Amino acid sequence: MFDYTQHCGNKANFFTEEKLQTVIDYMEKLDSIKIPEGYCKGIDINHTQAYDWFLENVLDPLRKYTNREDLRLIFGFLGDVTQSFRIHTDVKTIPEKEYNPNGKQYASFLIPVSVDNDPHRCNTNSTMVFDLQVLDEPAEEQPWHHLVEGTNPLVEKKELGWIDHRRYTLLKNIQWGRGDLIWWNSLYWHCGLDNNAIGAETKQMLVIHTYV
């Protein structure tokens, strides 16, 4: 059950394999955009035909799941990343701000597709969501510094590059599953496991940023 007061969560098998593949096949036809972390194929209000399709096929199921009929799209994309996104928040420019002066950031959603283009490797990755407050002093040790289920047990902890996260307190480490839904409050810090930590070259995912 979706509970926004918990700031993050997940739902297994949100999309069936058939539904997920239909979404992937459609978005694969879009133009590819280079980003520092790899490539993405995105949809926003400027993509008239694709935008309407995305609302019906992706946003409407999210509206039903969250019980928020007022959920609106900032943008969504199909990503293929060679480098994990560093810890960040999802403060985005809200479209049509002049028509919706009270619009505010709401939730971000991620649907895992594959790791190294292999659907069976999805569970080697996870998304970590951290508390909103950043610590004034770095914590030398936190339980989440250690290897967690889903990471590569052969990788030394010192190689994971998590030292930058010592000022953050983990709320939840959510393991990937193809077609699952992972969500978080867009204002909260989050990131994925480092590609090197899980022995992966690329990760594929569907990401949706929303406002209300």
Coordinates of N, CA and C in Angstrom, one line a residue:
M1 N 0.8 -1.2 0.0 CA 0.0 0.0 0.0 C 0.9 1.3 0.0
F2 N 0.5 2.2 -0.8 CA 1.3 3.5 -0.9 C 1.0 4.3 0.3
D3 N 2.0 4.8 1.0 CA 1.9 5.6 2.2 C 3.0 6.7 2.1
Y4 N 2.5 7.9 1.6 CA 3.5 9.0 1.3 C 4.2 9.4 2.6
T5 N 3.6 9.2 3.7 CA 4.2 9.7 5.0 C 5.5 8.8 5.3
Q6 N 5.6 7.7 4.7 CA 6.8 6.9 4.9 C 8.0 7.3 4.0
H7 N 7.7 8.2 3.1 CA 8.8 8.9 2.2 C 9.4 8.0 1.1
C8 N 9.2 6.7 1.2 CA 9.7 5.8 0.2 C 9.0 4.4 0.4
G9 N 9.1 3.6 -0.7 CA 8.5 2.3 -0.6 C 8.6 1.6 -1.9
N10 N 7.9 0.4 -2.0 CA 8.0 -0.3 -3.3 C 6.8 -1.3 -3.4
K11 N 6.5 -1.7 -4.6 CA 5.4 -2.7 -4.8 C 6.0 -3.7 -5.9
A12 N 5.9 -4.9 -5.5 CA 6.4 -6.0 -6.4 C 5.5 -6.2 -7.6
N13 N 6.0 -6.5 -8.7 CA 5.2 -6.8 -9.9 C 4.2 -5.7 -10.2
F14 N 4.6 -4.5 -10.2 CA 3.7 -3.4 -10.5 C 3.2 -3.5 -12.0
F15 N 4.2 -3.8 -12.9 CA 3.9 -4.0 -14.3 C 4.1 -5.5 -14.6
T16 N 3.1 -6.1 -15.3 CA 3.4 -7.4 -15.8 C 4.5 -7.4 -16.8
E17 N 5.0 -8.5 -17.2 CA 6.1 -8.6 -18.2 C 5.6 -8.1 -19.5
E18 N 4.4 -8.4 -19.9 CA 3.8 -7.9 -21.1 C 3.6 -6.4 -21.1
K19 N 3.1 -5.9 -20.0 CA 2.9 -4.4 -20.0 C 4.2 -3.7 -20.0
L20 N 5.2 -4.2 -19.2 CA 6.5 -3.5 -19.2 C 7.2 -3.5 -20.6
Q21 N 7.1 -4.7 -21.3 CA 7.7 -4.8 -22.6 C 7.0 -3.8 -23.6
T22 N 5.7 -3.7 -23.5 CA 5.0 -2.7 -24.3 C 5.5 -1.3 -24.1
V23 N 5.7 -0.9 -22.9 CA 6.2 0.4 -22.6 C 7.6 0.6 -23.1
I24 N 8.5 -0.4 -22.9 CA 9.9 -0.3 -23.4 C 9.9 -0.2 -24.9
D25 N 9.1 -1.1 -25.6 CA 9.1 -1.0 -27.0 C 8.7 0.3 -27.6
Y26 N 7.8 1.0 -26.9 CA 7.3 2.3 -27.4 C 8.4 3.3 -27.2
M27 N 9.0 3.3 -26.0 CA 10.0 4.4 -25.6 C 11.3 4.2 -26.4
E28 N 11.6 3.0 -26.8 CA 12.8 2.7 -27.5 C 12.8 3.4 -28.8
K29 N 11.6 3.8 -29.3 CA 11.5 4.5 -30.6 C 11.8 6.0 -30.5
L30 N 11.9 6.5 -29.3 CA 12.1 7.9 -29.1 C 13.6 8.3 -29.3
D31 N 13.9 9.6 -29.5 CA 15.2 10.0 -29.7 C 16.0 9.8 -28.4
S32 N 17.3 9.4 -28.6 CA 18.2 9.2 -27.4 C 18.9 10.4 -27.1
I33 N 19.0 10.7 -25.8 CA 19.7 12.0 -25.3 C 20.9 11.6 -24.5
K34 N 22.0 12.1 -24.8 CA 23.2 11.9 -24.0 C 23.2 12.6 -22.7
I35 N 23.4 11.9 -21.6 CA 23.5 12.6 -20.3 C 24.9 12.1 -19.7
P36 N 25.3 12.8 -18.6 CA 26.6 12.4 -18.0 C 26.7 11.0 -17.6
E37 N 25.6 10.4 -17.2 CA 25.6 9.0 -16.7 C 25.3 8.0 -17.8
G38 N 25.0 8.4 -19.0 CA 24.8 7.5 -20.1 C 23.8 8.1 -21.1
Y39 N 22.7 7.4 -21.3 CA 21.7 7.8 -22.3 C 20.3 7.7 -21.7
C40 N 19.4 8.5 -22.2 CA 18.0 8.4 -21.8 C 17.1 8.7 -23.0
K41 N 15.9 8.2 -23.0 CA 14.8 8.5 -24.0 C 13.7 9.0 -23.2
G42 N 13.4 10.4 -23.3 CA 12.5 11.0 -22.4 C 11.2 11.5 -23.0
I43 N 10.2 11.7 -22.1 CA 8.9 12.2 -22.5 C 8.5 13.3 -21.6
D44 N 8.1 14.5 -22.1 CA 7.5 15.5 -21.3 C 6.4 16.2 -22.1
I45 N 5.8 17.3 -21.6 CA 4.7 17.9 -22.2 C 4.9 18.4 -23.7
N46 N 6.2 18.5 -24.0 CA 6.5 18.9 -25.4 C 6.4 17.8 -26.4
H47 N 6.3 16.6 -26.0 CA 6.1 15.5 -26.9 C 4.6 15.1 -27.0
T48 N 3.9 15.8 -27.9 CA 2.4 15.8 -27.9 C 1.9 14.4 -27.9
Q49 N 2.2 13.6 -29.0 CA 1.7 12.3 -29.1 C 2.2 11.3 -28.0
A50 N 3.5 11.3 -27.8 CA 4.1 10.4 -26.8 C 3.6 10.8 -25.4
Y51 N 3.4 12.1 -25.2 CA 3.0 12.5 -23.9 C 1.6 12.0 -23.5
D52 N 0.7 12.0 -24.4 CA -0.7 11.5 -24.2 C -0.6 10.0 -24.0
W53 N 0.2 9.3 -24.8 CA 0.4 7.9 -24.6 C 1.0 7.5 -23.2
F54 N 2.0 8.3 -22.8 CA 2.6 8.1 -21.5 C 1.7 8.3 -20.3
L55 N 0.8 9.3 -20.4 CA -0.2 9.6 -19.4 C -1.1 8.4 -19.2
E56 N -1.5 7.8 -20.3 CA -2.5 6.7 -20.3 C -1.8 5.4 -19.8
N57 N -0.6 5.2 -20.3 CA 0.0 3.8 -20.1 C 0.9 3.8 -18.9
V58 N 1.4 4.9 -18.4 CA 2.3 4.9 -17.3 C 1.8 5.7 -16.1
L59 N 1.4 7.0 -16.4 CA 1.0 7.8 -15.3 C -0.4 7.4 -14.7
D60 N -1.3 7.0 -15.5 CA -2.6 6.6 -15.0 C -2.5 5.4 -14.0
P61 N -1.7 4.4 -14.3 CA -1.5 3.3 -13.2 C -0.9 3.8 -12.0
L62 N -0.1 4.9 -12.0 CA 0.5 5.5 -10.9 C -0.5 6.3 -10.1
R63 N -1.4 6.9 -10.8 CA -2.5 7.7 -10.2 C -3.4 6.7 -9.4
K64 N -3.7 5.6 -10.0 CA -4.5 4.6 -9.3 C -3.8 4.0 -8.1
Y65 N -2.5 3.7 -8.2 CA -1.7 3.1 -7.1 C -1.6 4.1 -5.9
T66 N -1.4 5.4 -6.2 CA -1.2 6.4 -5.2 C -2.5 7.0 -4.7
N67 N -3.6 6.7 -5.4 CA -4.9 7.3 -5.1 C -4.8 8.8 -5.2
R68 N -4.0 9.3 -6.2 CA -3.9 10.7 -6.4 C -4.3 11.0 -7.9
E69 N -5.6 11.3 -8.1 CA -6.0 11.7 -9.4 C -5.3 12.9 -9.9
D70 N -4.8 13.7 -9.0 CA -4.2 15.0 -9.4 C -2.7 14.8 -9.7
L71 N -2.2 13.6 -9.7 CA -0.8 13.4 -10.0 C -0.5 13.8 -11.4
R72 N 0.5 14.6 -11.6 CA 0.9 15.1 -12.9 C 2.3 14.8 -13.3
L73 N 2.6 14.8 -14.5 CA 3.9 14.4 -15.0 C 4.8 15.6 -15.2
I74 N 6.1 15.6 -14.6 CA 7.1 16.5 -15.0 C 7.8 16.0 -16.2
F75 N 8.4 14.8 -16.1 CA 8.9 14.1 -17.2 C 9.2 12.6 -16.8
G76 N 9.3 11.8 -17.8 CA 9.6 10.4 -17.6 C 10.7 10.0 -18.6
F77 N 11.5 9.0 -18.3 CA 12.5 8.5 -19.3 C 12.8 7.1 -19.1
L78 N 13.3 6.5 -20.2 CA 13.9 5.2 -20.2 C 15.4 5.4 -20.2
G79 N 16.0 4.9 -19.2 CA 17.4 5.2 -19.0 C 18.3 4.0 -19.2
D80 N 19.5 4.2 -19.8 CA 20.5 3.2 -20.0 C 21.8 3.9 -19.5
V81 N 22.2 3.6 -18.3 CA 23.3 4.3 -17.6 C 24.5 3.5 -17.5
T82 N 25.7 4.0 -17.8 CA 26.9 3.4 -17.6 C 27.6 3.8 -16.3
Q83 N 27.0 4.8 -15.6 CA 27.6 5.3 -14.4 C 26.4 5.7 -13.5
S84 N 26.4 5.1 -12.3 CA 25.3 5.4 -11.3 C 25.1 6.8 -11.0
F85 N 23.9 7.3 -10.9 CA 23.6 8.6 -10.4 C 24.2 8.8 -9.0
R86 N 24.9 9.9 -8.8 CA 25.3 10.2 -7.4 C 24.2 10.6 -6.6
I87 N 24.4 10.6 -5.3 CA 23.3 10.9 -4.3 C 22.8 12.3 -4.6
H88 N 21.4 12.4 -4.7 CA 20.8 13.6 -5.2 C 19.3 13.6 -4.7
T89 N 18.7 14.8 -4.9 CA 17.3 14.9 -4.8 C 16.7 15.2 -6.2
D90 N 15.4 15.1 -6.3 CA 14.7 15.3 -7.6 C 13.9 16.6 -7.7
V91 N 14.6 17.7 -7.4 CA 13.9 19.0 -7.5 C 14.0 19.4 -9.0
K92 N 12.8 19.3 -9.6 CA 12.7 19.6 -11.1 C 11.9 20.8 -11.4
T93 N 12.0 21.4 -12.6 CA 11.2 22.5 -13.0 C 9.8 21.9 -13.3
I94 N 8.8 22.5 -12.7 CA 7.4 22.0 -12.9 C 6.8 22.6 -14.1
P95 N 6.3 21.8 -15.1 CA 5.8 22.4 -16.3 C 4.4 23.1 -16.0
E96 N 4.1 24.0 -16.9 CA 2.8 24.7 -16.7 C 2.6 25.4 -15.4
K97 N 3.7 25.8 -14.8 CA 3.7 26.4 -13.5 C 2.7 27.6 -13.4
E98 N 2.6 28.4 -14.5 CA 1.7 29.5 -14.5 C 0.2 29.1 -14.5
Y99 N -0.1 27.8 -14.9 CA -1.4 27.3 -14.9 C -1.7 26.5 -13.6
N100 N -0.7 26.3 -12.9 CA -0.8 25.5 -11.6 C 0.1 26.1 -10.6
P101 N -0.3 27.3 -10.1 CA 0.6 28.1 -9.2 C 0.9 27.4 -7.9
N102 N 0.1 26.5 -7.5 CA 0.3 25.8 -6.2 C 1.0 24.4 -6.4
G103 N 1.4 24.1 -7.7 CA 2.0 22.8 -7.9 C 3.3 22.7 -7.1
K104 N 3.5 21.4 -6.7 CA 4.7 21.1 -5.9 C 5.2 19.8 -6.2
Q105 N 6.5 19.6 -5.9 CA 7.2 18.3 -6.1 C 6.4 17.2 -5.3
Y106 N 6.3 16.0 -5.9 CA 5.6 15.0 -5.2 C 6.5 13.8 -5.0
A107 N 6.3 12.8 -5.9 CA 7.1 11.6 -5.8 C 7.8 11.2 -7.1
S108 N 8.9 10.5 -6.9 CA 9.6 10.0 -8.1 C 9.4 8.4 -8.1
F109 N 9.3 7.9 -9.3 CA 9.0 6.4 -9.4 C 10.1 5.8 -10.3
L110 N 10.5 4.6 -10.0 CA 11.5 3.9 -10.8 C 11.0 2.4 -11.0
I111 N 11.0 2.0 -12.2 CA 10.6 0.6 -12.5 C 11.9 0.0 -13.1
P112 N 12.5 -1.0 -12.4 CA 13.7 -1.6 -13.0 C 13.4 -2.4 -14.2
V113 N 14.3 -2.4 -15.2 CA 14.2 -3.1 -16.4 C 15.2 -4.2 -16.5
S114 N 16.5 -3.9 -16.3 CA 17.5 -4.9 -16.4 C 18.9 -4.3 -15.9
V115 N 19.8 -5.2 -15.7 CA 21.2 -4.8 -15.5 C 22.1 -5.5 -16.5
D116 N 22.9 -4.7 -17.2 CA 23.6 -5.2 -18.4 C 22.7 -5.9 -19.4
N117 N 21.5 -5.3 -19.5 CA 20.5 -5.7 -20.5 C 20.0 -7.1 -20.2
D118 N 20.2 -7.6 -19.0 CA 19.8 -9.0 -18.6 C 18.7 -8.8 -17.5
P119 N 17.5 -9.1 -17.8 CA 16.4 -9.0 -16.8 C 16.7 -9.8 -15.6
H120 N 17.3 -10.9 -15.7 CA 17.6 -11.8 -14.6 C 18.6 -11.2 -13.6
R121 N 19.3 -10.2 -14.0 CA 20.3 -9.6 -13.1 C 19.8 -8.3 -12.4
C122 N 18.5 -8.1 -12.5 CA 17.9 -6.9 -11.8 C 18.2 -6.9 -10.3
N123 N 18.1 -8.1 -9.7 CA 18.2 -8.1 -8.2 C 19.7 -7.9 -7.7
T124 N 20.6 -7.7 -8.6 CA 22.0 -7.3 -8.2 C 22.1 -5.8 -7.8
N125 N 21.1 -5.1 -8.2 CA 21.1 -3.6 -7.9 C 20.0 -3.3 -6.9
S126 N 20.1 -2.1 -6.3 CA 19.1 -1.6 -5.4 C 19.1 -0.1 -5.4
T127 N 18.1 0.5 -5.0 CA 18.0 2.0 -4.8 C 18.0 2.3 -3.3
M128 N 18.8 3.2 -2.9 CA 18.9 3.6 -1.5 C 18.3 5.0 -1.3
V129 N 17.4 5.1 -0.4 CA 16.7 6.4 -0.1 C 17.2 6.8 1.3
F130 N 17.6 8.1 1.5 CA 18.2 8.6 2.7 C 17.2 9.6 3.3
D131 N 17.4 9.8 4.6 CA 16.7 10.8 5.3 C 16.9 12.2 4.8
L132 N 15.9 13.1 5.0 CA 16.0 14.5 4.4 C 17.2 15.3 5.1
Q133 N 17.4 15.0 6.4 CA 18.4 15.8 7.1 C 19.8 15.3 6.8
V134 N 20.7 16.2 6.5 CA 22.1 15.8 6.3 C 22.9 16.1 7.6
L135 N 23.7 15.2 8.0 CA 24.4 15.3 9.3 C 25.5 16.3 9.2
D136 N 25.7 17.1 10.2 CA 26.7 18.1 10.2 C 28.1 17.5 10.2
E137 N 28.3 16.4 10.9 CA 29.6 15.7 10.9 C 29.4 14.3 10.3
P138 N 30.3 13.8 9.5 CA 30.1 12.5 8.9 C 30.2 11.4 9.9
A139 N 29.3 10.4 9.8 CA 29.3 9.3 10.7 C 30.3 8.3 10.2
E140 N 31.2 7.9 11.1 CA 32.3 7.0 10.7 C 31.8 5.6 10.4
E141 N 30.7 5.3 11.0 CA 30.1 3.9 10.8 C 28.6 4.0 10.9
Q142 N 28.0 3.4 9.9 CA 26.5 3.2 10.0 C 26.3 1.8 9.5
P143 N 25.2 1.1 9.9 CA 25.0 -0.2 9.5 C 24.9 -0.4 8.0
W144 N 24.4 0.6 7.3 CA 24.2 0.5 5.8 C 25.6 0.6 5.1
H145 N 26.6 0.9 5.8 CA 27.9 0.9 5.1 C 28.4 -0.4 4.7
H146 N 27.9 -1.5 5.3 CA 28.3 -2.8 5.0 C 27.5 -3.3 3.8
L147 N 28.1 -4.4 3.2 CA 27.4 -5.0 2.1 C 26.0 -5.5 2.4
V148 N 25.1 -5.3 1.5 CA 23.7 -5.7 1.8 C 23.3 -6.7 0.8
E149 N 22.2 -7.4 1.0 CA 21.7 -8.4 0.1 C 21.5 -7.7 -1.3
G150 N 22.0 -8.4 -2.3 CA 21.8 -7.9 -3.7 C 23.1 -7.3 -4.2
T151 N 24.1 -7.0 -3.3 CA 25.4 -6.5 -3.8 C 26.4 -7.7 -4.0
N152 N 27.4 -7.4 -4.6 CA 28.4 -8.4 -5.0 C 29.3 -8.7 -3.7
P153 N 29.2 -9.9 -3.2 CA 30.0 -10.2 -1.9 C 31.5 -10.3 -2.2
L154 N 31.9 -10.3 -3.4 CA 33.3 -10.4 -3.7 C 34.0 -9.1 -3.7
V155 N 33.2 -8.0 -3.7 CA 33.8 -6.6 -3.7 C 34.1 -6.2 -2.3
E156 N 35.3 -5.7 -2.2 CA 35.7 -5.1 -0.9 C 34.9 -3.8 -0.6
K157 N 34.5 -3.7 0.7 CA 33.7 -2.5 1.1 C 34.4 -1.2 0.7
K158 N 35.7 -1.2 0.8 CA 36.4 0.1 0.6 C 36.3 0.5 -0.9
E159 N 35.9 -0.4 -1.8 CA 35.8 -0.1 -3.2 C 34.5 0.4 -3.6
L160 N 33.5 0.4 -2.7 CA 32.2 0.7 -3.0 C 31.9 2.2 -3.2
G161 N 32.8 3.0 -2.7 CA 32.7 4.5 -2.9 C 31.6 5.1 -2.1
W162 N 31.2 4.4 -1.0 CA 30.1 4.9 -0.1 C 30.6 6.0 0.9
I163 N 31.9 6.3 0.9 CA 32.4 7.3 1.9 C 31.6 8.6 1.7
D164 N 31.2 9.0 0.5 CA 30.5 10.2 0.3 C 29.1 10.2 1.0
H165 N 28.7 9.1 1.4 CA 27.3 9.0 2.0 C 27.3 9.0 3.5
R166 N 28.5 9.2 4.1 CA 28.5 9.2 5.5 C 27.7 10.3 6.2
R167 N 27.4 11.3 5.5 CA 26.5 12.4 6.1 C 25.0 12.1 6.0
Y168 N 24.7 11.0 5.5 CA 23.3 10.6 5.2 C 22.9 9.4 6.0
T169 N 21.6 9.4 6.5 CA 21.1 8.3 7.2 C 20.1 7.5 6.3
L170 N 20.4 6.2 6.1 CA 19.6 5.4 5.2 C 18.2 5.2 5.8
L171 N 17.2 5.4 5.0 CA 15.8 5.1 5.3 C 15.5 3.7 4.9
K172 N 15.8 3.4 3.6 CA 15.5 2.1 3.1 C 16.4 1.7 1.9
N173 N 16.8 0.5 1.8 CA 17.6 0.0 0.7 C 16.6 -1.0 0.0
I174 N 16.2 -0.6 -1.2 CA 15.2 -1.3 -1.9 C 15.8 -2.1 -3.1
Q175 N 15.7 -3.4 -3.0 CA 16.3 -4.2 -4.0 C 15.5 -4.2 -5.3
W176 N 16.1 -4.2 -6.5 CA 15.5 -4.1 -7.7 C 14.8 -5.5 -8.1
G177 N 13.7 -5.4 -8.8 CA 13.1 -6.6 -9.4 C 12.4 -6.1 -10.7
R178 N 12.6 -6.8 -11.8 CA 12.1 -6.3 -13.0 C 10.5 -6.2 -12.9
G179 N 10.1 -5.0 -13.3 CA 8.6 -4.7 -13.3 C 8.1 -4.3 -12.0
D180 N 9.0 -4.3 -10.9 CA 8.6 -3.7 -9.6 C 8.5 -2.2 -9.7
L181 N 7.9 -1.6 -8.7 CA 7.8 -0.2 -8.6 C 8.5 0.3 -7.3
I182 N 9.5 1.2 -7.5 CA 10.2 1.8 -6.4 C 9.8 3.3 -6.4
W183 N 9.5 3.8 -5.2 CA 9.1 5.2 -5.2 C 9.7 5.9 -4.0
W184 N 9.9 7.3 -4.0 CA 10.4 8.1 -2.9 C 9.9 9.5 -3.1
N185 N 9.8 10.2 -1.9 CA 9.5 11.6 -1.9 C 10.6 12.3 -2.7
S186 N 10.2 13.1 -3.7 CA 11.2 13.7 -4.6 C 12.2 14.6 -3.9
L187 N 11.9 15.1 -2.7 CA 12.8 16.0 -1.9 C 13.8 15.2 -1.1
Y188 N 13.7 13.9 -1.1 CA 14.6 13.1 -0.3 C 15.8 12.6 -1.1
W189 N 16.9 12.5 -0.4 CA 18.2 12.1 -1.0 C 18.1 10.6 -1.4
H190 N 18.7 10.2 -2.5 CA 18.7 8.9 -3.0 C 19.8 8.6 -4.0
C191 N 20.0 7.4 -4.3 CA 21.0 7.0 -5.3 C 20.9 5.5 -5.5
G192 N 21.5 5.0 -6.5 CA 21.6 3.5 -6.7 C 23.0 3.0 -6.3
L193 N 23.1 1.7 -6.2 CA 24.4 1.1 -6.0 C 25.3 1.4 -7.1
D194 N 26.6 1.6 -6.8 CA 27.6 1.9 -7.8 C 27.8 0.7 -8.7
N195 N 27.9 1.0 -10.0 CA 28.0 0.0 -11.0 C 29.2 -1.0 -10.7
N196 N 30.3 -0.4 -10.3 CA 31.5 -1.2 -10.0 C 31.2 -2.1 -8.9
A197 N 30.4 -1.7 -7.9 CA 30.1 -2.5 -6.7 C 29.3 -3.7 -7.0
I198 N 28.5 -3.7 -8.1 CA 27.7 -4.8 -8.4 C 28.3 -5.6 -9.7
G199 N 29.4 -5.1 -10.1 CA 30.1 -5.8 -11.3 C 29.3 -5.6 -12.6
A200 N 28.7 -4.4 -12.7 CA 27.8 -4.2 -13.9 C 28.4 -3.0 -14.8
E201 N 28.2 -3.1 -16.0 CA 28.6 -2.0 -16.9 C 27.4 -1.1 -17.2
T202 N 26.2 -1.6 -17.2 CA 25.1 -0.7 -17.5 C 23.9 -1.1 -16.7
K203 N 23.0 -0.2 -16.5 CA 21.7 -0.4 -15.8 C 20.6 0.2 -16.6
Q204 N 19.4 -0.5 -16.7 CA 18.3 0.1 -17.5 C 17.1 0.2 -16.6
M205 N 16.4 1.3 -16.7 CA 15.3 1.6 -15.8 C 14.3 2.6 -16.4
L206 N 13.1 2.5 -16.0 CA 12.1 3.5 -16.3 C 11.9 4.4 -15.1
V207 N 12.0 5.8 -15.3 CA 11.9 6.7 -14.2 C 10.8 7.8 -14.5
I208 N 10.0 8.1 -13.5 CA 8.9 9.0 -13.7 C 9.0 10.1 -12.6
H209 N 9.1 11.4 -12.9 CA 9.0 12.4 -11.9 C 7.7 13.1 -12.0
T210 N 7.1 13.3 -10.8 CA 5.7 13.9 -10.7 C 5.6 15.0 -9.8
Y211 N 4.4 15.7 -10.0 CA 4.1 16.8 -9.1 C 2.6 16.8 -8.9
V212 N 2.1 17.5 -7.9 CA 0.6 17.6 -7.6 C 0.3 19.1 -7.5

